[in-house]
Amino acid sequence: MTAQAQEQNPTGHVPGPAVPAAAARLTQPETIVIIDFGSQFSMLIARRVRECNVYCELVPWNAPRERVEALRPRGFILSGGPASVYEDGAPLVPEWVLRSGLPILGICYGMQALAHQLGGEVEPSAKREYGHALVTCADDGTSIFAGLPVEIPVWMSHGDRIARLPEGFRPLAYTNNSPLAAMSNDQGIIGIQFHPEVVHTRDGRQVLENFLYRTCALTGDWSAGSFIDEAVAAVRDQVGTGRVICGLSGGVDSAVAAALIHRAIGDQLTCIFVDNGLVRAGEADQVVETFRRHLHIPLIHVDATERFLSQLAEVTNPETKRKRIGETFIRVFEAEAAKLGQVDFIAQGTTYPDVVESAGVGASAAAVIKSHHNVGGLPERMHLKLVEPLRYLFKDEVRRVGLALGLPEEIVFRQPFPGPGLAIRVLGEVTREKLRMVREADAIVTHEIRAAGLERELWQAFAVLTESRTVGVMGDFRTYGYAVALRCVTAEDAMTADWARLPYDVLAIISSRIVNEVAGVNRVVYDITSKPPGTIEWE
């Protein structure tokens, strides 16, 4: 099982309110540390904890002790995972965590690891539990199930079970197949066999709130406003009197990052918008207009289309595309920085899912899904140090921060756009003609989705130019043109996504317009693949 993510930025490490690695914090939020054993739901646990207004960070199970203790955690959550605790080399809970005296909530594999390491017994289950189950709970007034019904529907995903509890633990719940589906002791160590973080567990949020507010005694006062205060202080601490350039992509992430950094250091920031020839229709003009006239942030506009396209000539491998785009971005930034005089930092709109998808967190347990141009795509040799104030935020959190900073809604609620731009929406080699086709098709998709009032209901809606050529008939003549794929998805954070059930008449209008208005395209298909198993972008 692998953790997965979204399309737009990073570098590699674990969370903190907002800046890379070890920037000092003037205030310390109440923090929960989530220890990742490689579950596909690990990032979802983090989302749910944040939704409870509690700050949290996700770290691999073998993270150095000093790195975790520096966060001053108030409790730990142990994720699920694909291993079995009785196998050789299975990941285990660090002994110092067990001895910390802090509350611990073990979920699925996390519960099994607790039972195994504390003297209980875990064994293969005669009947595995995957999917929906009904848990019967016991509530002693202080447990994880306080205030919940006796029976709750949950989501299970395990093939092992607890055969015997460790000494000092009491059972809290059972299912038809798991007689020991939850446990706790008087020291605040709790284990549950199901996944409270998924929507299929009806009362999952209440379970997590019970742990956070009752067991850990947290106040739940972390918010976009408190994040801004901490991030501004951290950026000032990291940057000092240095100068920063911020790369704008046209998306919400880089825009919010720029606004946040500008609040922190004012005129020490200069934004650079690199028109790489891979942006959406009208995007370059919109970015320049917004930042120069509305936000009054110094902006340099660089047209580097030729440089990027020359780097992409004859390139068909998507990973190579990403890495070349990342390398070229950095080199353009460095060249522009040299014209400005002494510049010390480059800022990026890296977000948390990007870090995970590039295996920046939990790398020992998670596979690299794809590199992002600001993460795995970064060149090894960089002349500028990174400032990434949004590095540990989810997209919805970024939007809330953007609104709190006063950014206009047309920027804050723009659909996510991949850092490599249209280059990864042109399958195969990127050429000017292919870019024209995908840009025109994408503009039609955007216009019709907006006209139908569906824009806020979708996470993303865009066109992909495939490598397939198909035979068609237009005006009694045979055509041999490209096939365009429509990709429209719904999601909360792009860690998972489902294809959107668009009205047939909307699909019909989009298809008709693309075929009739985009020269070179004679067929439109609709992608109905969810994530997983697919990703949102095709490359």
XYZ file of C-alpha atoms in Angstrom, residues 19 25 28 118 130 180 183-184 191 195 200 210 223 227 297 351 399 412 443 485 537:
21
model
C 9.158 26.549 6.622
C 9.107 28.849 16.029
C 4.432 26.094 19.506
C 3.614 -4.774 24.947
C -11.787 -5.787 4.288
C -10.717 -7.793 20.324
C -8.324 -1.929 23.623
C -7.000 0.588 26.143
C -5.769 0.563 19.968
C -9.979 3.112 10.323
C -16.986 4.885 5.570
C -12.314 11.762 21.822
C -6.486 27.572 12.590
C -0.879 29.328 11.046
C 3.859 42.886 -5.181
C 2.113 21.612 -0.389
C -7.303 28.166 0.326
C -7.969 31.243 -4.188
C -10.191 26.460 -22.569
C -9.451 12.811 -23.242
C -3.003 13.710 -14.222
